[in-house]
Structures are given as structure tokens and as C-alpha cells.
mmCIF file of C-alpha atoms in Angstrom:
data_model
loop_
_atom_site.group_PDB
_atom_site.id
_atom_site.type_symbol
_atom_site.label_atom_id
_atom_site.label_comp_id
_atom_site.label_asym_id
_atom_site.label_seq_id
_atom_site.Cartn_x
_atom_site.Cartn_y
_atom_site.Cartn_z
ATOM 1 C CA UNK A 18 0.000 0.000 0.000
ATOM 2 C CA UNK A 19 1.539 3.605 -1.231
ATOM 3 C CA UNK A 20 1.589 6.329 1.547
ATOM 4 C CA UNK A 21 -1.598 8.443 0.129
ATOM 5 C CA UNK A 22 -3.249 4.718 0.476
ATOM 6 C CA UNK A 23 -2.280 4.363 3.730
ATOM 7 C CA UNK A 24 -3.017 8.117 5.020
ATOM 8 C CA UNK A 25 -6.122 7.991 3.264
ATOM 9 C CA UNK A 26 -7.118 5.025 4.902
ATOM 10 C CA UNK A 27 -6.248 6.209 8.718
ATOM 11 C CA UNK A 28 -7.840 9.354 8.466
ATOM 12 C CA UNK A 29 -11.214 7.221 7.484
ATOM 13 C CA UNK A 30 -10.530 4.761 9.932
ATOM 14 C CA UNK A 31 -10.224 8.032 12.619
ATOM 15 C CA UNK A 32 -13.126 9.755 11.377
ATOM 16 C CA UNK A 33 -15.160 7.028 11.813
ATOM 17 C CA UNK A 34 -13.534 6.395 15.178
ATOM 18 C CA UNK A 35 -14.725 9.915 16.289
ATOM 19 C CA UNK A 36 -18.508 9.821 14.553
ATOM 20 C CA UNK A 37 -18.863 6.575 17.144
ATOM 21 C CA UNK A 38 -17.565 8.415 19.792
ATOM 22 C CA UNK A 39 -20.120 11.581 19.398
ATOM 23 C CA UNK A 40 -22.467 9.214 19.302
ATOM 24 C CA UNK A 41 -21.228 7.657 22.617
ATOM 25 C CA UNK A 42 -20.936 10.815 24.477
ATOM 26 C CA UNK A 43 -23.956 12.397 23.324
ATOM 27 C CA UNK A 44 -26.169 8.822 24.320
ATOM 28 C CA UNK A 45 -23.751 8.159 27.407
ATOM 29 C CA UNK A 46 -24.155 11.701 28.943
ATOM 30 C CA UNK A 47 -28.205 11.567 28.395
ATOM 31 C CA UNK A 48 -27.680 8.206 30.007
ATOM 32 C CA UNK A 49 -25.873 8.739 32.769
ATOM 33 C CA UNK A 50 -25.384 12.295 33.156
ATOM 34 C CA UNK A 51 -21.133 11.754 33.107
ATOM 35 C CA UNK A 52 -19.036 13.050 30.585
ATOM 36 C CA UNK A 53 -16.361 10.874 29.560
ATOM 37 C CA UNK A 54 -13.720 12.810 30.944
ATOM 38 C CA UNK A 55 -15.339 12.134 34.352
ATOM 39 C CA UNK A 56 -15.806 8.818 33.488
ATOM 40 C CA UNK A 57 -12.258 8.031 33.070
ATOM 41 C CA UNK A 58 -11.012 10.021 35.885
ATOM 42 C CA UNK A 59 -13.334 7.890 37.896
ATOM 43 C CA UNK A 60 -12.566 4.504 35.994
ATOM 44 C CA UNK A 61 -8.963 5.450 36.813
ATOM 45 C CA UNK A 62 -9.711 5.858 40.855
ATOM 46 C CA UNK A 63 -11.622 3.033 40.535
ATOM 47 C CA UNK A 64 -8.864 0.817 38.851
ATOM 48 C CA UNK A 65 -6.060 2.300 41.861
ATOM 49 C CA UNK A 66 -8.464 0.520 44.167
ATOM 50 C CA UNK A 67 -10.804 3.599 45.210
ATOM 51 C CA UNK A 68 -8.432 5.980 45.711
ATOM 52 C CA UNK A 69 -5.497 8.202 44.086
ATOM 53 C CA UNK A 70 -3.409 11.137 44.523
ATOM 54 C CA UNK A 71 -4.176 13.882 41.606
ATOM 55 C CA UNK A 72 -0.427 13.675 40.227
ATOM 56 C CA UNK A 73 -1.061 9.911 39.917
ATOM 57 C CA UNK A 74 -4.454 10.320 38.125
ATOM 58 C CA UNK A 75 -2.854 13.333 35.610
ATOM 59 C CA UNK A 76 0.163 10.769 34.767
ATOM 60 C CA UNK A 77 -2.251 8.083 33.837
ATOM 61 C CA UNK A 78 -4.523 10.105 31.723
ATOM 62 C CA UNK A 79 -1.643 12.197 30.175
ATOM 63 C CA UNK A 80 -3.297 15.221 31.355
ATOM 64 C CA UNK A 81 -2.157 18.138 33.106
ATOM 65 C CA UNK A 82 -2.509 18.372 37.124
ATOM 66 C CA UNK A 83 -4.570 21.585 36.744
ATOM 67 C CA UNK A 84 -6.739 20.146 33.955
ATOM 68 C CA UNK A 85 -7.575 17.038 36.117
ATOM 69 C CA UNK A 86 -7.753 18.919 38.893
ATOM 70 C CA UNK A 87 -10.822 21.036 37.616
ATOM 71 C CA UNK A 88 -12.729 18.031 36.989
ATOM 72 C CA UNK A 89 -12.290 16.535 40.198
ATOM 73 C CA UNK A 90 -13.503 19.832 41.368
ATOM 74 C CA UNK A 91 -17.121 18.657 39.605
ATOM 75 C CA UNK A 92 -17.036 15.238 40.037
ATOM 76 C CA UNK A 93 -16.956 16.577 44.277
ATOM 77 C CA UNK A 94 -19.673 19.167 43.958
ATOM 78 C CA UNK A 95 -21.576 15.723 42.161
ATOM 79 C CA UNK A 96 -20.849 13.947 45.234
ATOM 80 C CA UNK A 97 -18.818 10.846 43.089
ATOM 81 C CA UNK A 98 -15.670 11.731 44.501
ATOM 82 C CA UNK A 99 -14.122 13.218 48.123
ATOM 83 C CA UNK A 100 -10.265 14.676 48.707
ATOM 84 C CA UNK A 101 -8.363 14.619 51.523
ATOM 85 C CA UNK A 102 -4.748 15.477 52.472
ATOM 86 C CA UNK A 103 -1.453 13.212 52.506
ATOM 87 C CA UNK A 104 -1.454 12.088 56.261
ATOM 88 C CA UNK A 105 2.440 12.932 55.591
ATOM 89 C CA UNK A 106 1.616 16.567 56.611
ATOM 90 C CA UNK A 107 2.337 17.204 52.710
ATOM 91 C CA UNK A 108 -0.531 19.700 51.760
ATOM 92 C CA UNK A 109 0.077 19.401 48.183
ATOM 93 C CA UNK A 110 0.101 15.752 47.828
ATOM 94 C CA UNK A 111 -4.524 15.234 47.589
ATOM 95 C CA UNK A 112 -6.083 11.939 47.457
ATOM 96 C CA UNK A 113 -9.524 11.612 46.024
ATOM 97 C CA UNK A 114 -11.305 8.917 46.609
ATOM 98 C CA UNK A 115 -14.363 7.510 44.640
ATOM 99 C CA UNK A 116 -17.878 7.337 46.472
ATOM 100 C CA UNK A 117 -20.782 4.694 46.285
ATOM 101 C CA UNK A 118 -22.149 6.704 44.211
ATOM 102 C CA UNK A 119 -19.049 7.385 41.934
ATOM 103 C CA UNK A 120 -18.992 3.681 41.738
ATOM 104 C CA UNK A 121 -22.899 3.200 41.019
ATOM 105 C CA UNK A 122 -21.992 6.114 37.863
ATOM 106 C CA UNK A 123 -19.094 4.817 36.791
ATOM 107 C CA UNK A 124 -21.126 1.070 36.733
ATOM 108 C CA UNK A 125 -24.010 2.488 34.892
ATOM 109 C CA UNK A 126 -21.766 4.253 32.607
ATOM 110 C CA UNK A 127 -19.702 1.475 31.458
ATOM 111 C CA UNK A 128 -23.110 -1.047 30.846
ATOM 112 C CA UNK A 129 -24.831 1.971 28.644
ATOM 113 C CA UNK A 130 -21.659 2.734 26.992
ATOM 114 C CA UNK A 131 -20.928 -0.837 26.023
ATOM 115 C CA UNK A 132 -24.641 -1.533 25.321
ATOM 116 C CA UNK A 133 -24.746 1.469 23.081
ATOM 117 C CA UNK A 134 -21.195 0.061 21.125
ATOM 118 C CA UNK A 135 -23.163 -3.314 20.930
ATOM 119 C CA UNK A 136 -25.814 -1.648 19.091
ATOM 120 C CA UNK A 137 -24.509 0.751 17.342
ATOM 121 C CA UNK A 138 -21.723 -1.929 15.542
ATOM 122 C CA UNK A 139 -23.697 -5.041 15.828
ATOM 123 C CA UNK A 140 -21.006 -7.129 14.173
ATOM 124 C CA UNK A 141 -18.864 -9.455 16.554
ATOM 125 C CA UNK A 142 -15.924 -9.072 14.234
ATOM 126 C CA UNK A 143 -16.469 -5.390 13.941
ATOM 127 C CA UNK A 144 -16.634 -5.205 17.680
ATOM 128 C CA UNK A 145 -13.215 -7.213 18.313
ATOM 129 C CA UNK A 146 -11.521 -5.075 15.540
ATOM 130 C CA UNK A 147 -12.521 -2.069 17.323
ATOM 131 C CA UNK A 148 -11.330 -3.942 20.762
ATOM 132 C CA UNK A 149 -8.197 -3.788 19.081
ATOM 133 C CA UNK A 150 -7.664 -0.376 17.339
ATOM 134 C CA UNK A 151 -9.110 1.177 20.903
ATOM 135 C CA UNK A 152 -5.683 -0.824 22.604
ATOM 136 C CA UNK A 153 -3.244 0.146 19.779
ATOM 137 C CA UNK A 154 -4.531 3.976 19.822
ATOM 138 C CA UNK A 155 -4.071 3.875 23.675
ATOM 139 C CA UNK A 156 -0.542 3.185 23.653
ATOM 140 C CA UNK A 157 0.449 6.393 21.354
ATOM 141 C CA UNK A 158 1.516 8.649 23.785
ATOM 142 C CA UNK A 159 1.368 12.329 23.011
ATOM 143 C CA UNK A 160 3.820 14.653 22.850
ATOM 144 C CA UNK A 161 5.550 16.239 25.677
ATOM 145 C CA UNK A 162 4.590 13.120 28.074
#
């Protein structure tokens, strides 16, 4: 396959990629009321065993401290998350921890998200295909991480 080949067939493969994730966010967020930036902050908290510091959470979602720590910020005035302080005495090293009901959302968010992906590309094959771009496109790192 020539490079214009190849290009040409990314950039379809993307923009379909991002036409299933509108759909996603738009149905997911109806749904469930989380956007999916809270939904992986809290899938992240939830994977650290219920609770992480905000540097740890920013490093694992490639995201500024700041960025993450504004939505933190509304995931705690949404009552999914709490902070507290390093019992080190360190006041700049938070923990936030994920609620019950951070875990109920994050539960009902996964099941409508992967109920929507089930309907929306009702093919097995198509479904294990997009299993596997979704883990290749995870492990490009962007720049200046």
C-alpha cells in the first residue's frame, strides 16, 4: 500500500472512530449524566483501588494536574468523589477517593456505553476489531509526556 493509500485510509478509519464516539458521548451523557472525561477520571480511581493522589491520576490520563484537577472539582460538587490530604503533613500531595455513588456512575456508565457500542456496531468481528484499534490507539503517547 503507497503512503496516500495508507493516510487515506487512517484518516477514514479516525473519522469514523470519532462519529462513534459523538455518538457515545452524546447517548452516554443523556444516560448517565457523566461526561467521559469524568468517566475516566473515575474509571482510573476506581482501577487504583478507590483511591489516588491527583499527580497519579494526571500521569495516567496524560493530562495536566490543573486540567484534572478542575474536573475533580465537579465530580466533588456531584458527590462521586471526596479529597483529603497526605497524612504525611504534605498539603500538596490530595487523594480523592471515589464514592458509592461514583462507583454506582461509573457502573451504569460502562453497561450503557458498552450496550450502546453493541448496538450501534452489531457485528462481533467489527466489535473485536474495534477492541483492538481502541488498545493500539491507547498506547500512542502524546507529545511532551
Amino acid at each position: 500500500m503507497d503512503a496516500r493509500a495508507r493516510v487515506a485510509e487512517i484518516l477514514t478509519v479516525v473519522d469514523g472512530a470519532h462519529r462513534l464516539r459523538q455518538q457515545l458521548v452524546r447517548r452516554t451523557v443523556e444516560l448517565t449524566g457523566l461526561t467521559p472525561d469524568q468517566a475516566v477520571i473515575l474509571c482510573h480511581i476506581e482501577k487504583a483501588g478507590g483511591e489516588a493522589t491527583v499527580s497519579k491520576i494526571a500521569a495516567g490520563l496524560h493530562r495536566a494536574s490543573n486540567t484534572v484537577t478542575g474536573r475533580i472539582d465537579g465530580l466533588e460538587r456531584h458527590g462521586l468523589v471526596s479529597r483529603r490530604h497526605d497524612d504525611s503533613g504534605d498539603r500538596r500531595r490530595v487523594w480523592v477517593r471515589i464514592t458509592s455513588e461514583g462507583m454506582e456512575r461509573i457502573r451504569s456508565y460502562w453497561s450503557a456505553a458498552d450496550a450502546l457500542i453493541d448496538t450501534l456496531v452489531a457485528d462481533p468481528e467489527e466489535r473485536a476489531q474495534l477492541a483492538r484499534m481502541a488498545e493500539a490507539l491507547s498506547n500512542i503517547k502524546p507529545h511532551g509526556y
